[in-house]
PDB file of C-alpha atoms in Angstrom:
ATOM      1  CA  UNK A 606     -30.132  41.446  15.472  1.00 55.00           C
ATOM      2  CA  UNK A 607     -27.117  40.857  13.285  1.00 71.00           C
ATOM      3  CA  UNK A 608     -27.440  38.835  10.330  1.00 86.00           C
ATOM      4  CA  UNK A 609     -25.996  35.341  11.712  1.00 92.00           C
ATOM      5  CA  UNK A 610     -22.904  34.002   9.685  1.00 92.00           C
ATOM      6  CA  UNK A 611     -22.857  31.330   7.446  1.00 92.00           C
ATOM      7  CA  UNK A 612     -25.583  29.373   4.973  1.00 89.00           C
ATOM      8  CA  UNK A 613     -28.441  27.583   5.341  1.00 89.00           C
ATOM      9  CA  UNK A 614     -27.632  23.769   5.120  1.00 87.00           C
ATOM     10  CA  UNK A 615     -30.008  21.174   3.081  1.00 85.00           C
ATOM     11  CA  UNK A 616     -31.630  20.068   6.898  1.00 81.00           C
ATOM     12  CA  UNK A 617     -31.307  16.385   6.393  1.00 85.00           C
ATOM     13  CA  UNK A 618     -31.237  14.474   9.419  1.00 89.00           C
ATOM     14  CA  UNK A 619     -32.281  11.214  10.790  1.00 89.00           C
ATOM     15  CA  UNK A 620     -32.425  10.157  14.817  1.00 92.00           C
ATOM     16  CA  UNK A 621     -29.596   8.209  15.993  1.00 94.00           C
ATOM     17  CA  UNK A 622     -27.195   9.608  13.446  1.00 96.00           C
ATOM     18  CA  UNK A 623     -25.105  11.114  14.950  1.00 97.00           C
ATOM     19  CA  UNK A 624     -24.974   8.524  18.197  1.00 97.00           C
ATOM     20  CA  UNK A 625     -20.788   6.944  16.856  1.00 97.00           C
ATOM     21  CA  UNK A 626     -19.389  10.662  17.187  1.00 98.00           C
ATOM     22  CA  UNK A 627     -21.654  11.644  20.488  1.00 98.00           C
ATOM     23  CA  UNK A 628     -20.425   8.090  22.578  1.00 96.00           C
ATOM     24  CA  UNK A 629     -16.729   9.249  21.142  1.00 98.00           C
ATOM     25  CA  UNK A 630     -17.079  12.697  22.723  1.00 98.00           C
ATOM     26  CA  UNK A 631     -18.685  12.154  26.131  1.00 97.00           C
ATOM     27  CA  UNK A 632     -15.374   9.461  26.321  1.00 96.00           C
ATOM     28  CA  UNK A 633     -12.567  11.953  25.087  1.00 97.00           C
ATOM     29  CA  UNK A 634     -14.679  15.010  26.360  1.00 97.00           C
ATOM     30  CA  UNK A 635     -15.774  13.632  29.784  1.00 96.00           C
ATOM     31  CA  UNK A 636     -12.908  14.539  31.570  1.00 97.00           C
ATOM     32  CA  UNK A 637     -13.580  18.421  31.064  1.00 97.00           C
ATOM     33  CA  UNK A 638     -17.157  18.651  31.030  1.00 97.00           C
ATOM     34  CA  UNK A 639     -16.895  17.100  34.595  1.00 97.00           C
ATOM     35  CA  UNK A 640     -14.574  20.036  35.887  1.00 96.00           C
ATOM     36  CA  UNK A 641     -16.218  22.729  33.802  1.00 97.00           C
ATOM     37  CA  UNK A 642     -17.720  25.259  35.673  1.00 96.00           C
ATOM     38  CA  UNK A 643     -20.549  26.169  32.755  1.00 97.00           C
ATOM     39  CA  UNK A 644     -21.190  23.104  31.179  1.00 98.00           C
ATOM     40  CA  UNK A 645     -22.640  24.007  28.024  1.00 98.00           C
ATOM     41  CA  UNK A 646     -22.283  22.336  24.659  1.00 98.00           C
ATOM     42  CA  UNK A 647     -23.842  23.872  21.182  1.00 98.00           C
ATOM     43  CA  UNK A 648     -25.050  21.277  18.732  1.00 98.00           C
ATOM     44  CA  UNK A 649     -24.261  23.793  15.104  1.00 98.00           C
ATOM     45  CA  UNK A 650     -26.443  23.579  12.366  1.00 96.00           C
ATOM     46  CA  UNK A 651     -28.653  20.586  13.854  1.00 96.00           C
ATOM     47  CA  UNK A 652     -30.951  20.572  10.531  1.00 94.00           C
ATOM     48  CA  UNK A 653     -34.511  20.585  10.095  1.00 93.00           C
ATOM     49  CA  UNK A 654     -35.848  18.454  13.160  1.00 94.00           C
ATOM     50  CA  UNK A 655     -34.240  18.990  16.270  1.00 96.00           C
ATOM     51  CA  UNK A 656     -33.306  14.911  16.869  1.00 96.00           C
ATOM     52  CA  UNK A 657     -29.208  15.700  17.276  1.00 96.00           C
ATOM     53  CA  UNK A 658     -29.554  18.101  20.165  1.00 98.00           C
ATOM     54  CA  UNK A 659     -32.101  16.008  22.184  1.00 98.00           C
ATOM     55  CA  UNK A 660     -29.459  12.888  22.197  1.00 98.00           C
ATOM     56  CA  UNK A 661     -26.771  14.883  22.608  1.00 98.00           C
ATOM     57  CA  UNK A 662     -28.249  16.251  25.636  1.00 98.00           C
ATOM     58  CA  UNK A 663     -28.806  12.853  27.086  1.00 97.00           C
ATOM     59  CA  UNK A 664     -25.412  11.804  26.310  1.00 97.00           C
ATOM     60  CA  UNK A 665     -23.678  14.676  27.610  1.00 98.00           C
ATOM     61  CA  UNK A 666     -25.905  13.809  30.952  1.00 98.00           C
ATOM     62  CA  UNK A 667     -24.053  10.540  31.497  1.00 97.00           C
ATOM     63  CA  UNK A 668     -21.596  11.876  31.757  1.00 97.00           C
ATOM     64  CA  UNK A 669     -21.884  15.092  33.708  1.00 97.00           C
ATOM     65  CA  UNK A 670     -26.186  15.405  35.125  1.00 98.00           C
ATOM     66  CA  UNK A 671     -26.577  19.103  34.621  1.00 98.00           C
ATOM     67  CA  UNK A 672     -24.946  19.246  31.296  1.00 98.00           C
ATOM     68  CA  UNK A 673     -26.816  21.717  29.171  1.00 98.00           C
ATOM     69  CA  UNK A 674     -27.056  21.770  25.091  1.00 98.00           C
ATOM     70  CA  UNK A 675     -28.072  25.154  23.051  1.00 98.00           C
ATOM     71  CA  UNK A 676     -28.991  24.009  19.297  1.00 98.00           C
ATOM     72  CA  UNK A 677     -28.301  26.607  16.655  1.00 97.00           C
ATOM     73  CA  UNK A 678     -29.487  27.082  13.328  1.00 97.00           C
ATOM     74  CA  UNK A 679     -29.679  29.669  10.657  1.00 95.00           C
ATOM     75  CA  UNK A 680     -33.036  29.276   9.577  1.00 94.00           C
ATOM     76  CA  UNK A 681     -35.386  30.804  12.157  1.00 95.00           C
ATOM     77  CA  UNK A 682     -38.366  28.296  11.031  1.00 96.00           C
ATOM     78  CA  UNK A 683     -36.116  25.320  11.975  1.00 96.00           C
ATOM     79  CA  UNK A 684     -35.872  26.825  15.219  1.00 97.00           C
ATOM     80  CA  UNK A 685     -39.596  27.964  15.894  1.00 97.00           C
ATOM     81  CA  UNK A 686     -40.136  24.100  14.718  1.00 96.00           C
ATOM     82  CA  UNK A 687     -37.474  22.943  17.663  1.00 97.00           C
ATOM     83  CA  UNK A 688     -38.912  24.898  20.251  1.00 95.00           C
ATOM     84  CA  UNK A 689     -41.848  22.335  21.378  1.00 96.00           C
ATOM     85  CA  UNK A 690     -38.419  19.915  22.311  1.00 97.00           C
ATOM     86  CA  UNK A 691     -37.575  22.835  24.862  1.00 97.00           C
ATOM     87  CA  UNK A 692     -36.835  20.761  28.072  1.00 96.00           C
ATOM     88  CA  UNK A 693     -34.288  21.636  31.444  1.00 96.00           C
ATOM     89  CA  UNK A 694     -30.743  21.928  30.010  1.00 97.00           C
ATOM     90  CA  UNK A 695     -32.165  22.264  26.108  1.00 98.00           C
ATOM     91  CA  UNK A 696     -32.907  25.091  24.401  1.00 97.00           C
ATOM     92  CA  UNK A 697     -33.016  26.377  20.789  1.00 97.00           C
ATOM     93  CA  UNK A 698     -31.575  29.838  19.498  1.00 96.00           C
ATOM     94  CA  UNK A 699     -31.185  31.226  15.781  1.00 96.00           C
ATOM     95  CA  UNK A 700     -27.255  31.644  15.069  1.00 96.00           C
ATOM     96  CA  UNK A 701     -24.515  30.419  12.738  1.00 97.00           C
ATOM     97  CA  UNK A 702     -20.901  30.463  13.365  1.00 97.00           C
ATOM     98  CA  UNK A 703     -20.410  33.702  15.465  1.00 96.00           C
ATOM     99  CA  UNK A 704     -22.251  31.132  18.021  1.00 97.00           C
ATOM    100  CA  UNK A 705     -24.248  33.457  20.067  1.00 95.00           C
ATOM    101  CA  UNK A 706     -24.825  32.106  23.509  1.00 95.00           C
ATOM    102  CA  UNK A 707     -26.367  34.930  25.535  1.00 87.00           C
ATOM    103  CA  UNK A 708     -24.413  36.477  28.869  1.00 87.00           C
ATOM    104  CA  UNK A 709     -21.155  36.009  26.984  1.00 87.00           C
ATOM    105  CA  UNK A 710     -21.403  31.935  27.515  1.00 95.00           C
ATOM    106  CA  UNK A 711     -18.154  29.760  26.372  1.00 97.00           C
ATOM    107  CA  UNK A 712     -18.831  26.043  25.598  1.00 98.00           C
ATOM    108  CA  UNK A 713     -16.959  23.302  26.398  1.00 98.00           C
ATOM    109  CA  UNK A 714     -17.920  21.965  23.098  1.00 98.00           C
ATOM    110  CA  UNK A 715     -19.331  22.705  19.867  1.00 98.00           C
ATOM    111  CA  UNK A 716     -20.374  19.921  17.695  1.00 98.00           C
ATOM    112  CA  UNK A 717     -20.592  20.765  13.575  1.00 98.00           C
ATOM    113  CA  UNK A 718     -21.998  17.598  11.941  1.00 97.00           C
ATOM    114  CA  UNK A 719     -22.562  17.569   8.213  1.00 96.00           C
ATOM    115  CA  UNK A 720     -22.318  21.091   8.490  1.00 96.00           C
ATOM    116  CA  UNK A 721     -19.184  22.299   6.249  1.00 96.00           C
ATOM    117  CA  UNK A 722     -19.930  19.735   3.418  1.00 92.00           C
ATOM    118  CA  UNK A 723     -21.707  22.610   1.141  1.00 90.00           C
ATOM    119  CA  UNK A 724     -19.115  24.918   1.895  1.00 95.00           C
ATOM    120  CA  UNK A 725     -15.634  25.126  -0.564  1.00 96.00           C
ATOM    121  CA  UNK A 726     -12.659  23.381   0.758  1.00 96.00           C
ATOM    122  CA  UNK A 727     -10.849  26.913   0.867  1.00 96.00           C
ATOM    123  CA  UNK A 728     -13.407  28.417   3.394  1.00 97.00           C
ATOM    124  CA  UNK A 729     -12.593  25.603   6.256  1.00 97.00           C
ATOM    125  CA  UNK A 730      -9.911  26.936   8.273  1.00 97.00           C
ATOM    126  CA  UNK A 731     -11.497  30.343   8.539  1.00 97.00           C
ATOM    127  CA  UNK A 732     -14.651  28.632  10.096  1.00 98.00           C
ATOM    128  CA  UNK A 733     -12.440  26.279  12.476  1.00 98.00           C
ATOM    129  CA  UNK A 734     -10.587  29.657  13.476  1.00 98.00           C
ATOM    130  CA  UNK A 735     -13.980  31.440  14.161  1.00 97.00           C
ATOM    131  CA  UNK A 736     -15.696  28.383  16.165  1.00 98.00           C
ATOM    132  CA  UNK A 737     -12.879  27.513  17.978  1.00 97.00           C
ATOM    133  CA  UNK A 738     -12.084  31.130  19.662  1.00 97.00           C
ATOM    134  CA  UNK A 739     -15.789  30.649  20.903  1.00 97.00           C
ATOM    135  CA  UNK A 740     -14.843  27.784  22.932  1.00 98.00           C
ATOM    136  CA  UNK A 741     -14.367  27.669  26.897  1.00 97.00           C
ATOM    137  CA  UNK A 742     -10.301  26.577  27.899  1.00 96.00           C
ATOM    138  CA  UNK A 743     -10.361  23.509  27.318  1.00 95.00           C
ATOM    139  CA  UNK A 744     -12.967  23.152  25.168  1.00 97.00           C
ATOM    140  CA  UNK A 745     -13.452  21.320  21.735  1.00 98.00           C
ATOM    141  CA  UNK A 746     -14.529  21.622  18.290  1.00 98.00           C
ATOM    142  CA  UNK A 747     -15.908  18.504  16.936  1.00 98.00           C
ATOM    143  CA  UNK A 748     -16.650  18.964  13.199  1.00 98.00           C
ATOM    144  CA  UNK A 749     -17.483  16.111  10.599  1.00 98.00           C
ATOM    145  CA  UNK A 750     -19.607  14.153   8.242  1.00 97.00           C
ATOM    146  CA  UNK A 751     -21.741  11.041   7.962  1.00 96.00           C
ATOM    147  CA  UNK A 752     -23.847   9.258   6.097  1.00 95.00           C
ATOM    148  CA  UNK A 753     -27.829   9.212   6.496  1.00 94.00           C
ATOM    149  CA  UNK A 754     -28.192   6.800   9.013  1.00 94.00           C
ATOM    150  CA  UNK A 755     -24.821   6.968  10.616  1.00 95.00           C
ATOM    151  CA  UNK A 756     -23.063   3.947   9.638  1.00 96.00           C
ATOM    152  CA  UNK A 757     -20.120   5.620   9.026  1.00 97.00           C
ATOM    153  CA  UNK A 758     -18.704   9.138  10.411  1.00 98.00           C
ATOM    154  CA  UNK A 759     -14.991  10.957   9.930  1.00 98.00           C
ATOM    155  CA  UNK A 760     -14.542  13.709  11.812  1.00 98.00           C
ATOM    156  CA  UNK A 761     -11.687  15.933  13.284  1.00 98.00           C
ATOM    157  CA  UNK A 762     -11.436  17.227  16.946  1.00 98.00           C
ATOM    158  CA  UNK A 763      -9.814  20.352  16.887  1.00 98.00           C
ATOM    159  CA  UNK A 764      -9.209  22.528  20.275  1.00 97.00           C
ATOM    160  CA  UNK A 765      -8.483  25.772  21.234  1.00 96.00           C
ATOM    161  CA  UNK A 766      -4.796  25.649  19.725  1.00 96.00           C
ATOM    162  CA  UNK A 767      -5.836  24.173  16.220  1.00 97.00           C
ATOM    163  CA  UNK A 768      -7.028  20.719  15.204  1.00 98.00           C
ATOM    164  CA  UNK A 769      -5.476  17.511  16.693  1.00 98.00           C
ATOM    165  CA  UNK A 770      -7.031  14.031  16.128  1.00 98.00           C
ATOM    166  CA  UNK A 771      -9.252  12.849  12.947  1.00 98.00           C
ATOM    167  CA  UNK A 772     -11.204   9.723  14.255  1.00 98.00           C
ATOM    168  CA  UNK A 773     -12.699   7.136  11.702  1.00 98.00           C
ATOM    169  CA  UNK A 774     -15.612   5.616  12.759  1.00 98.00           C
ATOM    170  CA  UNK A 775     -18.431   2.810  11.397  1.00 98.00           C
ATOM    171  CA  UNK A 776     -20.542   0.147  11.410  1.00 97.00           C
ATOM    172  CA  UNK A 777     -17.806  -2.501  11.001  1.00 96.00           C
ATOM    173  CA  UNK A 778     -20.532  -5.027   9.586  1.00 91.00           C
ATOM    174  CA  UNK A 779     -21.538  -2.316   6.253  1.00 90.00           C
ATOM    175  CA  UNK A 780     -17.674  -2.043   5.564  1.00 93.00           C
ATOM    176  CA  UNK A 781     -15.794  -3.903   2.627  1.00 96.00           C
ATOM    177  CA  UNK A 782     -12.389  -2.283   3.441  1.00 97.00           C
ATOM    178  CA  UNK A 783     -11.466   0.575   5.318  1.00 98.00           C
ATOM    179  CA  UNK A 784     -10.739   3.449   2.448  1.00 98.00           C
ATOM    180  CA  UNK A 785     -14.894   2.662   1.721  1.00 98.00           C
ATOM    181  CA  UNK A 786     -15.140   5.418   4.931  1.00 98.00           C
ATOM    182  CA  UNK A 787     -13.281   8.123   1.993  1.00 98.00           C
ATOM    183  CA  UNK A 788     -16.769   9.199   1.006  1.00 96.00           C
ATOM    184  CA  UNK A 789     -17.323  10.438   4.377  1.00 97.00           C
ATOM    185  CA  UNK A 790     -14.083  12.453   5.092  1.00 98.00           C
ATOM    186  CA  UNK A 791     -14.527  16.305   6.585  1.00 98.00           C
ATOM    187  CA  UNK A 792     -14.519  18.858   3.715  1.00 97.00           C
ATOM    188  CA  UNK A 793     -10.869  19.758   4.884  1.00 98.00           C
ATOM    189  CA  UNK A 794      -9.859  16.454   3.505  1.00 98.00           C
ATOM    190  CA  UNK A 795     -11.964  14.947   1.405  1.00 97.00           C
ATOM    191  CA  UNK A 796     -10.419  16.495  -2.087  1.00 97.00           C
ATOM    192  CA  UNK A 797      -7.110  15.194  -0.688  1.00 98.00           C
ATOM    193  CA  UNK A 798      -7.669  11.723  -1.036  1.00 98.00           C
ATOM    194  CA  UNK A 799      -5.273  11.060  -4.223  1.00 98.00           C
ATOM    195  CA  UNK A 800      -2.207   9.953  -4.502  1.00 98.00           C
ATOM    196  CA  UNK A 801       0.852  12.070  -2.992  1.00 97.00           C
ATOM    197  CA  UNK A 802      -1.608  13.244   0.228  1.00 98.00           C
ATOM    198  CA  UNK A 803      -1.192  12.316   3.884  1.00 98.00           C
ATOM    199  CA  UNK A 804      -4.920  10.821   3.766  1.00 98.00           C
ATOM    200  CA  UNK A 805      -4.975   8.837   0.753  1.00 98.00           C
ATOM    201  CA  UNK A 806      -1.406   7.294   1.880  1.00 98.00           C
ATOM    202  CA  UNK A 807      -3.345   6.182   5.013  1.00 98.00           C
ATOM    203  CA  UNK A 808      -6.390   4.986   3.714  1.00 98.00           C
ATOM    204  CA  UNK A 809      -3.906   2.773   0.735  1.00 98.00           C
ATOM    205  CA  UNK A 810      -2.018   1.513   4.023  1.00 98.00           C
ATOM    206  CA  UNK A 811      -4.750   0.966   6.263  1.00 98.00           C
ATOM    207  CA  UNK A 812      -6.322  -1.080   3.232  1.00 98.00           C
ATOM    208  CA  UNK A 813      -3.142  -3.427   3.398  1.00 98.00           C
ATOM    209  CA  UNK A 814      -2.979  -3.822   6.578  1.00 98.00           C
ATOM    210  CA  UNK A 815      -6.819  -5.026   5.791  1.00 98.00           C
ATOM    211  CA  UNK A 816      -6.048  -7.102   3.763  1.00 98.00           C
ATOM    212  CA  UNK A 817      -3.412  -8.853   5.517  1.00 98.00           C
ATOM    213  CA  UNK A 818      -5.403  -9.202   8.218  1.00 98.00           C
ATOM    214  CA  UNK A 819      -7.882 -11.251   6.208  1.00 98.00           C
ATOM    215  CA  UNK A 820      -7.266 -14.516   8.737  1.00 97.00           C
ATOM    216  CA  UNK A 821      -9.044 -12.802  11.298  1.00 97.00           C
ATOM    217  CA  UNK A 822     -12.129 -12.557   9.610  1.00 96.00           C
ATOM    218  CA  UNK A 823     -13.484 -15.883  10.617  1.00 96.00           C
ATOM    219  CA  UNK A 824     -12.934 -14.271  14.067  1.00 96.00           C
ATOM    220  CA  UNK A 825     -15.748 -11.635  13.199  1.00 96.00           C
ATOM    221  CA  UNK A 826     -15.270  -8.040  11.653  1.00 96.00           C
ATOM    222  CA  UNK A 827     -14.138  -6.575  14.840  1.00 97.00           C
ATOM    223  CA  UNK A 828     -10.845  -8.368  15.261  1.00 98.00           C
ATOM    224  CA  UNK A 829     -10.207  -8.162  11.516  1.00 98.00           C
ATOM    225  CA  UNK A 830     -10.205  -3.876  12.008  1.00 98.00           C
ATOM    226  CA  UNK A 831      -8.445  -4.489  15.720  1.00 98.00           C
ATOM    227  CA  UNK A 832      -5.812  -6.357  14.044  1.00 98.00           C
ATOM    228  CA  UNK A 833      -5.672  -4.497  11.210  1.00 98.00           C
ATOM    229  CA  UNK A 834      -5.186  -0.911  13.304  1.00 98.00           C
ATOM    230  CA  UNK A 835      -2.386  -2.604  15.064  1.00 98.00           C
ATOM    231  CA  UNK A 836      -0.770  -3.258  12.371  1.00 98.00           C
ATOM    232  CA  UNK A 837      -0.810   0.749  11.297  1.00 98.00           C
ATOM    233  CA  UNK A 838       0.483   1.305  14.993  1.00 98.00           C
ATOM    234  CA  UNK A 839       3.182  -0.877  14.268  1.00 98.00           C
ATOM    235  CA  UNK A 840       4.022   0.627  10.756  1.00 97.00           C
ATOM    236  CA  UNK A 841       4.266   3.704  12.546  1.00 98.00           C
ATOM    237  CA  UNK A 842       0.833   5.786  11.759  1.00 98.00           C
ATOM    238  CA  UNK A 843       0.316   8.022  15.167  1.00 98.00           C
ATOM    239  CA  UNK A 844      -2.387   6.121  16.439  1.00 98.00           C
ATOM    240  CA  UNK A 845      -3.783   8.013  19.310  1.00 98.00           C
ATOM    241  CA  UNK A 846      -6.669   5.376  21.114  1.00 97.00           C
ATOM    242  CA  UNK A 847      -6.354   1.667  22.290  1.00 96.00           C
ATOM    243  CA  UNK A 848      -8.276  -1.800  21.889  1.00 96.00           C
ATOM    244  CA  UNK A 849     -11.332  -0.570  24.236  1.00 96.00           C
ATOM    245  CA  UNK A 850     -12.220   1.849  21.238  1.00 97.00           C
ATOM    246  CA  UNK A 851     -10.968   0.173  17.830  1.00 98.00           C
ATOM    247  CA  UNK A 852     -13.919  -2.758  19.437  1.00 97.00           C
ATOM    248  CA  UNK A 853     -16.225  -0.238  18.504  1.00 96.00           C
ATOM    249  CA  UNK A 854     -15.524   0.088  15.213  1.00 97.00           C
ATOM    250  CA  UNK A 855     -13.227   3.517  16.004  1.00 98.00           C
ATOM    251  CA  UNK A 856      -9.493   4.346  15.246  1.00 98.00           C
ATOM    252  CA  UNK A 857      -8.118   8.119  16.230  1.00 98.00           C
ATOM    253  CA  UNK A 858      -5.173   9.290  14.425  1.00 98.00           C
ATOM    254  CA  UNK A 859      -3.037  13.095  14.758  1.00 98.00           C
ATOM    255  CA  UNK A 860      -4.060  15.083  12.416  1.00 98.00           C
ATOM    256  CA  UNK A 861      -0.860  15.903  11.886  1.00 98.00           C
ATOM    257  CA  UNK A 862      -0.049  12.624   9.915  1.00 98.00           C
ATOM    258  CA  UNK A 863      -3.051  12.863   7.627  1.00 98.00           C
ATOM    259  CA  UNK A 864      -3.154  17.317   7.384  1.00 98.00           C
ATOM    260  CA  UNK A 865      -3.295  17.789   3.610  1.00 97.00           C
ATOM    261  CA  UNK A 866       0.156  18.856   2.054  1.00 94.00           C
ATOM    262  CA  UNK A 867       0.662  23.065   2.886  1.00 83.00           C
ATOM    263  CA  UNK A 868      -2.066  23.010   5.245  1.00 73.00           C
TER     264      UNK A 868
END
């Protein structure tokens, strides 16, 4: 067997962690997964216990009933330690990146959490290029990072063409002010947040529009960040989603607007 590509990540992960960037994708995914004709999704790098890929399974399945998940990892003892979890539409395989899925399988999605944090900021698009020629037409590449208990999550949705959205999510009541979610931006941005980069002009603005949006606080958090993400429509930031998801704590942007500088 080939030596599967990539490094062995630290393993942390907790269950429920990654459940702000799963409810995003069975809404922005559900369309395709309901007219694919294999509808597989791989849950990359899923850690040391196998929690991810057993929610994102029953996600998925809300969505679209015979939905089937294939959890890879690098480390063959994290998958001999998975393999008890085996269920109908679950299963466990050692891989990295080349994303082998046996009889020449596609997914429709491929789902990198926390994976490319370790890796240097110059290795990204390389990775992005490799995953996203394994995916199915139609298909997407969700790749980001959280923090420990999934309170808040960053993460870019890139498709078979290249990368298009970067959605922001949290916990609205653990947030101070929007540019707190920084810490958690994907590797491909997360050394861009200074001054003179896409990112760190739209964390400063969404931060103003924060702030003047202070008034609505006594409404509760969640109209302060629905006001305050109209206000970035309004200033012109590409602002791909609508009211039903900035309730949950969630604003989408184009990448385009927030790609760092050369990229």
């Amino acid at each position: 067997m080939a030596r599967p590509v990539g490094t062995i990540t630290r393993g942390t992960t907790n269950p429920n962690r990654l459940r702000r960037m799963d409810r995003w994708i069975a809404f922005a995914l559900g369309a395709e997964l309901r007219r694919a004709a294999d509808p597989v999704a791989v849950d990359l790098g899923y850690g040391a216990a196998p929690w991810t890929a057993v929610e994102l399974l029953g996600r998925l399945r809300t969505v679209r009933p015979d939905a089937q998940v294939v959890g890879l990892e690098i480390d063959p003892a994290r998958v001999a330690a998975a393999d008890p979890y085996r269920r109908d539409g679950l299963t466990f395989a050692h891989g990295g990146f080349e994303v082998p899925l046996p009889d020449r399988r596609r997914p429709v999605l491929i789902r990198a959490a926390n994976v490319l944090r370790q890796y240097d900021e110059t290795e990204v698009p390389a990775v992005w290029d490799r995953l996203r020629a394994r995916l199915a037409p139609g298909g997407l590449l969700v790749e980001g990072t959280c923090d420990e208990i999934g309170r808040r999550h960053v993460w870019v949705a890139i498709g078979p063409e290249g990368p298009r959205t970067v959605t922001f999510a949290t916990r609205l009541g653990s947030l101070d002010r929007p540019s707190d979610l920084a810490e958690r931006l994907p590797k491909a941005l997360i050394h861009r947040n200074v001054p003179g980069e896409p990112v760190h002009a739209f964390l400063t603005e969404f931060d103003r529009a924060w702030a003047t949006a202070a008034p609505f606080a006594s409404l509760g958090a969640r109209q302060r960040w629905i006001r305050s993400v109209r206000l970035l429509a309004e200033s012109g930031w590409p602002v791909t989603d609508r009211a039903d998801r900035w309730r949950q704590g969630e604003v989408t942007v184009r990448w385009e607007a927030l790609a760092p500088r050369g990229a």
